[in-house]
Short mmCIF file of C-alpha atoms in Angstrom, two decimals:
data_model
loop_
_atom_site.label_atom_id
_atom_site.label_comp_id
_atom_site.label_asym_id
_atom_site.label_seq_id
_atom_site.Cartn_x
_atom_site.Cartn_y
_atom_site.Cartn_z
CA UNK B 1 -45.48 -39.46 17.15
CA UNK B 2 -43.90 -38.90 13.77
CA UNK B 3 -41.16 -41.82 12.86
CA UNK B 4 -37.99 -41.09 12.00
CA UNK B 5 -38.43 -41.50 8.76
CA UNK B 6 -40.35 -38.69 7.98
CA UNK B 7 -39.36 -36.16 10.84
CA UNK B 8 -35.23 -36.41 9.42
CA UNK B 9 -36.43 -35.52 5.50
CA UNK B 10 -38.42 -33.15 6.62
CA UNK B 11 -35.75 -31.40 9.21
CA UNK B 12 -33.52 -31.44 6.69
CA UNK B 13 -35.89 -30.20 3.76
CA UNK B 14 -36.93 -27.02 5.83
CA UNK B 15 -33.09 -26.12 6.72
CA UNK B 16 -32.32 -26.33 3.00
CA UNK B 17 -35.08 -23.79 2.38
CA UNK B 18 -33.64 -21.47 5.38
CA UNK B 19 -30.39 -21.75 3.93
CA UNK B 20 -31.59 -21.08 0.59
CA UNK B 21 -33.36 -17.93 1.81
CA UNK B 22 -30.82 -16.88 3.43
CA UNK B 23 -28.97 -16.93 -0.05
CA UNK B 24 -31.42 -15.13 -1.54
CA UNK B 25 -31.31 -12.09 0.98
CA UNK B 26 -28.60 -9.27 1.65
CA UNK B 27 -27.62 -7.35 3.82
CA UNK B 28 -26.22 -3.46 2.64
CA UNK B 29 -23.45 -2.35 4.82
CA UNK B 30 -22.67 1.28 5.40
CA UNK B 31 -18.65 2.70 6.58
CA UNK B 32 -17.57 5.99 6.89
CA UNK B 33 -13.73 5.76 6.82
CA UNK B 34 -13.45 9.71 7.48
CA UNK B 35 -10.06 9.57 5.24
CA UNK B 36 -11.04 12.69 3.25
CA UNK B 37 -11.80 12.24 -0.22
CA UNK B 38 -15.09 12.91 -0.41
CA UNK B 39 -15.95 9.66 -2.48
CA UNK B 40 -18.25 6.90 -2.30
CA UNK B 41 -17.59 3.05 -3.13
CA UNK B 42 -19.99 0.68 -3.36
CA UNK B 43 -18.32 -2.63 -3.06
CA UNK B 44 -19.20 -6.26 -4.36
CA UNK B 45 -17.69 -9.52 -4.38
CA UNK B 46 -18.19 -13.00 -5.51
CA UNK B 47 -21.41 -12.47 -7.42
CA UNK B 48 -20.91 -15.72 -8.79
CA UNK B 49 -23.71 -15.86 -11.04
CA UNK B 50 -24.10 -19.64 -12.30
CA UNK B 51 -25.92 -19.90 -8.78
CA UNK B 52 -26.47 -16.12 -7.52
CA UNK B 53 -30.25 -16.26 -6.27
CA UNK B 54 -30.12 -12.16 -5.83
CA UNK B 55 -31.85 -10.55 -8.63
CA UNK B 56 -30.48 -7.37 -10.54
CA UNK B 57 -33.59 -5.46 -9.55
CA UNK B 58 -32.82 -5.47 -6.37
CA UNK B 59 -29.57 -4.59 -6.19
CA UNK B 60 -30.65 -1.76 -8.80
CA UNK B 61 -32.55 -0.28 -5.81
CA UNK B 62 -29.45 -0.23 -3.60
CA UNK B 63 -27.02 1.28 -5.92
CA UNK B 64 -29.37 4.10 -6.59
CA UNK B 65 -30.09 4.75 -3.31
CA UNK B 66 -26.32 4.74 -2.20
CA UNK B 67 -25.54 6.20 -5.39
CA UNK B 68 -21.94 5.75 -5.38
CA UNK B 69 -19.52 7.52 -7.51
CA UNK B 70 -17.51 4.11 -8.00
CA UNK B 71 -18.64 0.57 -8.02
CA UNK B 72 -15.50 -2.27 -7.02
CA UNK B 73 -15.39 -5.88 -7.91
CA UNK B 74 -13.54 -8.05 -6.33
CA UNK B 75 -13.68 -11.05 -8.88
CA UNK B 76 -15.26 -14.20 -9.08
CA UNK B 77 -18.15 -13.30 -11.19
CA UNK B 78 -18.64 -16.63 -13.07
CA UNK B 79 -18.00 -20.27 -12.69
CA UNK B 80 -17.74 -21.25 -16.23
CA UNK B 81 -17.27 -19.77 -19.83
CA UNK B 82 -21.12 -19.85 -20.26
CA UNK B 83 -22.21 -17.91 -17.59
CA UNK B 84 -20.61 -15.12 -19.10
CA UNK B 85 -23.90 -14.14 -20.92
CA UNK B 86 -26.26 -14.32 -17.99
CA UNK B 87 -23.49 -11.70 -15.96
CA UNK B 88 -23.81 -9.26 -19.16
CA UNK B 89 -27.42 -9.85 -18.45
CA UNK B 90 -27.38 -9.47 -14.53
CA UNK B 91 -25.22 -6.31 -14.29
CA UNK B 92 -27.22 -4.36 -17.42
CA UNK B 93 -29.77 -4.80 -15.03
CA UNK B 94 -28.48 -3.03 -12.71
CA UNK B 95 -28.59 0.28 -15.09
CA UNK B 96 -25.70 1.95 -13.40
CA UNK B 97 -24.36 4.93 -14.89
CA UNK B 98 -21.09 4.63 -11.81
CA UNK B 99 -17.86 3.62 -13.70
CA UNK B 100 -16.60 0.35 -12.26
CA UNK B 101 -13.38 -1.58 -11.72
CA UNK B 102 -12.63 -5.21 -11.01
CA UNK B 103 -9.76 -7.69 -10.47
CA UNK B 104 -10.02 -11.27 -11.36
CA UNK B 105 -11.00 -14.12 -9.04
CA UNK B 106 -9.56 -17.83 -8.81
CA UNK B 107 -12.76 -18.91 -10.58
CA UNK B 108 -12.17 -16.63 -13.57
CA UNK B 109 -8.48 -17.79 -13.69
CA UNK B 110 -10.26 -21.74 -13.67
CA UNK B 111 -12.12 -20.30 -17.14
CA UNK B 112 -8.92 -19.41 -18.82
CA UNK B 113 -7.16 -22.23 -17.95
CA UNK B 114 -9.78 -23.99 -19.87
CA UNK B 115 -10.08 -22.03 -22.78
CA UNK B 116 -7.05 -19.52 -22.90
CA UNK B 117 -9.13 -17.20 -25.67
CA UNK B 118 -11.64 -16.82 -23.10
CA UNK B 119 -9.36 -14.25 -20.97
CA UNK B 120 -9.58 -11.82 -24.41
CA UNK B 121 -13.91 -12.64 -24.78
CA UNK B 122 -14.28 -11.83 -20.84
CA UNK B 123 -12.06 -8.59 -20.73
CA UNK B 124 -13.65 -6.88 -23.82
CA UNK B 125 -16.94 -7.83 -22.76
CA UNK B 126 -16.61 -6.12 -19.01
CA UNK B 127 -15.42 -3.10 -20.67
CA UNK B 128 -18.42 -3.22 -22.80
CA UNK B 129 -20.46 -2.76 -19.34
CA UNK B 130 -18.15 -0.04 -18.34
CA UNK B 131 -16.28 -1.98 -16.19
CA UNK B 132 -12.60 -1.56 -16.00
CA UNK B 133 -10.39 -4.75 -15.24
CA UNK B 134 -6.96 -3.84 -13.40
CA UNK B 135 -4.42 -6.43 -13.28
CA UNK B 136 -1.83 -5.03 -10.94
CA UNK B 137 -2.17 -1.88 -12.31
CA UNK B 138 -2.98 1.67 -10.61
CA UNK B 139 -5.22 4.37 -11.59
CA UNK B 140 -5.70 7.77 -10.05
CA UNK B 141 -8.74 9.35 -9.01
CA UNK B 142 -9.85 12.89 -8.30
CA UNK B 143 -11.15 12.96 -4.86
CA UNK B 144 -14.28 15.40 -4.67
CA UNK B 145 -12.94 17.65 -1.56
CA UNK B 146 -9.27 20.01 -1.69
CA UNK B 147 -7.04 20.15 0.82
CA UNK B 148 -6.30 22.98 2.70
CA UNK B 149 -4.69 25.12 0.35
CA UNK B 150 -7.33 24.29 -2.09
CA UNK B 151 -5.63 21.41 -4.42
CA UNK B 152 -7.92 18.90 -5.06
CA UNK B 153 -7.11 15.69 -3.42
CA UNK B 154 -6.07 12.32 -5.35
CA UNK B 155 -7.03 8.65 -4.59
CA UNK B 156 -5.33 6.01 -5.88
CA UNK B 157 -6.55 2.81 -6.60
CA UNK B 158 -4.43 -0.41 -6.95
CA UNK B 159 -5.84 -3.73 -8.67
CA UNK B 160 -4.12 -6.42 -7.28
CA UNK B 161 -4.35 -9.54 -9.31
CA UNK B 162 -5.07 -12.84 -7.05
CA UNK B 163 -2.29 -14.48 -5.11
CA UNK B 164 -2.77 -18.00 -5.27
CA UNK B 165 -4.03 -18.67 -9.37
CA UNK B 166 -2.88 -14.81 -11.01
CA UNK B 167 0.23 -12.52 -12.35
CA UNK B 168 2.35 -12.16 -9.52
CA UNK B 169 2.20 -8.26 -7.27
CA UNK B 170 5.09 -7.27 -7.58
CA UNK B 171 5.50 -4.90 -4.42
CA UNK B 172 7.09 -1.53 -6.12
CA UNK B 173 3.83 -1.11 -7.25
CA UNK B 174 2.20 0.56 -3.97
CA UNK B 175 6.27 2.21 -3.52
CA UNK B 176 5.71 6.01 -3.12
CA UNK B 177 1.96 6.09 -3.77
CA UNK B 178 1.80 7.29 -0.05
CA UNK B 179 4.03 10.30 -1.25
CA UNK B 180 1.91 11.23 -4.56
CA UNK B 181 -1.34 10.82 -3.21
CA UNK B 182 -3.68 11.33 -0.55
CA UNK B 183 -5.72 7.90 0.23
CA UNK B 184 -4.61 4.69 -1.18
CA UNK B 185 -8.02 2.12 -1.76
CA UNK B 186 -6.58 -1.29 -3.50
CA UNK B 187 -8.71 -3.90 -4.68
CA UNK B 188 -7.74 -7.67 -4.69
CA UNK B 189 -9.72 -10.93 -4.55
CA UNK B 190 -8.25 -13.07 -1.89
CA UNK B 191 -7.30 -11.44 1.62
CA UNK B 192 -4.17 -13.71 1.83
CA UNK B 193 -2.61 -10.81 -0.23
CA UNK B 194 -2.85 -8.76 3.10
CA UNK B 195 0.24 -11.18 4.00
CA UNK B 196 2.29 -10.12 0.92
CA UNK B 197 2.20 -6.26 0.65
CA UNK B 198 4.58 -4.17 2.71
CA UNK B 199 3.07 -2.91 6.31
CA UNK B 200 1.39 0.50 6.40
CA UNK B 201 1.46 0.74 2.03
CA UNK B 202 -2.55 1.24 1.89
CA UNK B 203 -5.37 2.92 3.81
CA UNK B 204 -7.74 -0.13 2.43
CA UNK B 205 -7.76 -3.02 1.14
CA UNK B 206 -11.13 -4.67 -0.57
CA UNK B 207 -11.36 -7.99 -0.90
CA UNK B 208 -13.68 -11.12 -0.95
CA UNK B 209 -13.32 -14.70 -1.48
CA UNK B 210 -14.17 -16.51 2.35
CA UNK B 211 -18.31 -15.75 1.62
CA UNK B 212 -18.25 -15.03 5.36
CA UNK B 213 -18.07 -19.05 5.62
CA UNK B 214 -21.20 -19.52 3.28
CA UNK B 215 -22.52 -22.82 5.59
CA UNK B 216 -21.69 -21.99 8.78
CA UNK B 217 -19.79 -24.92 10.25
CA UNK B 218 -18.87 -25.19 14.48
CA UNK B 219 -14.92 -24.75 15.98
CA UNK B 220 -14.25 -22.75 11.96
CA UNK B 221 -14.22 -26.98 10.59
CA UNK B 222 -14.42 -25.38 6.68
CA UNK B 223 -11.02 -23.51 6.96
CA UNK B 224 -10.13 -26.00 9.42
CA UNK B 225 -10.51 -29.13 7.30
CA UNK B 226 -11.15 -27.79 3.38
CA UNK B 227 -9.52 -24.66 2.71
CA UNK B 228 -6.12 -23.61 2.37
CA UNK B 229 -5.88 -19.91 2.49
CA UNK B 230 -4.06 -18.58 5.44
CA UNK B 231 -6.22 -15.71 6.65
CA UNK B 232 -9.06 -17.53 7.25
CA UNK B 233 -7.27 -20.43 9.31
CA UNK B 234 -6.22 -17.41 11.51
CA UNK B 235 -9.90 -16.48 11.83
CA UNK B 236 -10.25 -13.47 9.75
CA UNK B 237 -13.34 -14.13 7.22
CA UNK B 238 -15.33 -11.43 7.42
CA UNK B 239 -15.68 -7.67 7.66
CA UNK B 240 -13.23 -5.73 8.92
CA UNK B 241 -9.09 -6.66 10.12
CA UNK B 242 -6.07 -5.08 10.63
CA UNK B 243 -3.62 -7.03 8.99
CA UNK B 244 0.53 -6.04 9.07
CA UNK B 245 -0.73 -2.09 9.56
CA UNK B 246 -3.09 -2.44 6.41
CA UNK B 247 -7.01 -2.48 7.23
CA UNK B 248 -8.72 -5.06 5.22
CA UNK B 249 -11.93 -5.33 4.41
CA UNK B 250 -13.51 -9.00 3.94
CA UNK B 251 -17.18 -8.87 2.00
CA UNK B 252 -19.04 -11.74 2.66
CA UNK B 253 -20.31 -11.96 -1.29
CA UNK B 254 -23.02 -11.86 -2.87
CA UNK B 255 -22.89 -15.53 -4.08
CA UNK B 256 -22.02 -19.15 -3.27
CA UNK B 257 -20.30 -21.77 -4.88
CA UNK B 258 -21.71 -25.68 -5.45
CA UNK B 259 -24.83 -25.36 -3.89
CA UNK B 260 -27.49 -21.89 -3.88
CA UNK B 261 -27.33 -22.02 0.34
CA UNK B 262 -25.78 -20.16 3.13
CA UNK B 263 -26.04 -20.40 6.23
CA UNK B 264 -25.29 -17.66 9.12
CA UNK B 265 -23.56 -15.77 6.51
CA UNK B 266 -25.77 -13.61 4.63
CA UNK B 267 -24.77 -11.80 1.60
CA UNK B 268 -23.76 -8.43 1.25
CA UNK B 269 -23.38 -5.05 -0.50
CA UNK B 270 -20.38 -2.59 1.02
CA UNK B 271 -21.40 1.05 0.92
CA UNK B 272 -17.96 2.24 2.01
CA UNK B 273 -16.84 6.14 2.20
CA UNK B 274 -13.83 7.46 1.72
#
């Protein structure tokens, strides 16, 4: 009979490998939200690439097999000013020709409040890549199907800067965007914003920040014990919610912060039609 001595290193040595498989898997997600537009997002979230075990091949493979017409980021891409060059690295992997937007995460907002002239680097840089940073700003796309009379059909999409460590949403933003357009997709990093915007002012919302829980823990201790974000103390952390007439949409991440494991929370990539 094995002492316990060697049976507890080893237990625990062979659930650190499961959990860091389980990190380095994903799992692609398909919705068809029947709202219309005729487009195709393909949404990802905390890539968080200091520790991201998920290579850009890979990921290459599903965004040309989805081939969306859109790619959403819904922030935390990096941990630290330095890992700004292995992201430009990752995503040219990914050889996209899709036009992309992003909002900011809590960890980018961490950068600049250590180096303020990092903000500048990091914004010029993504748009460099083709991806387009919206700080609680709106843009307006052309949907790919008319209405009845034949006038093509506009989406708009809303960046919504984070709640807790960004520029604060002011609400007028989403006022009348019901009125001048036909679907209404906005983009934000933490789901707590769900609590802030007025009831019934999107069709979606995309957002990210929970990792699904990451390390599964029993009776929800994590956002029990070390988080502070209201959504997920209410027990919304993944996929999808309907929060104050909004539906949200939680991605689990591709990611993980302080350690490469998860644990009954695999990552994911959102294939989501509009």
């Amino acid at each position: 009979m094995l002492k316990w001595y060697i049976t507890v290193p080893l237990s625990l040595l062979l659930i650190c490998i499961y959990m860091l498989v389980q990190a380095s898997v994903y799992a692609t997600r398909h919705y068809n939200m029947n709202f219309g537009a005729g487009l195709r997002f393909l949404h990802l979230s905390d890539i968080h690439i200091n520790l991201l075990v998920i290579s850009s091949a890979r990921i290459k493979r599903t965004i040309r097999k989805a081939n969306p017409d859109y790619i959403l980021i819904s922030g935390d891409l990096i941990e630290k000013p330095k890992d700004l060059e292995r992201f430009v690295k990752w995503y040219t992997g990914l050889d996209t020709r899709a036009p992309a937007f992003a909002v900011f995460g809590n960890h980018e907002y961490k950068c600049f409040r250590q180096n303020p002239a990092f903000k500048d680097e990091f914004v010029n840089t993504l748009k460099k890549l083709g991806i387009r940073l919206l700080v609680n700003e709106t843009v307006f796309i052309q949907d790919k199907k008319a209405d009845s009379s034949g006038k093509m059909k506009i989406t708009a999409l809303v960046g919504i800067d984070d709640i807790k460590t960004g520029e604060p949403f002011d609400n007028d933003i989403l006022a009348g965007l019901r009125d001048k357009c036909d679907t209404v997709i906005a983009l934000s990093h933490n789901p707590d914003i769900s609590l802030q915007i007025p009831e019934n002012s999107v069709d979606l919302l995309l957002t990210g920040h929970f990792h699904g829980g990451q390390i599964w823990m029993p009776f929800k201790l994590e956002y029990l014990l070390l988080r502070k974000d209201k959504l997920s103390k209410m027990g919304y952390i993944k996929g999808f919610a309907t929060i104050r007439k909004n539906l949200v949409y939680i991605n689990r991440g591709l990611g993980t912060v302080v350690v490469p494991f998860r644990f009954f929370s695999v990552p994911e990539v959102a294939v989501i039609d509009i």
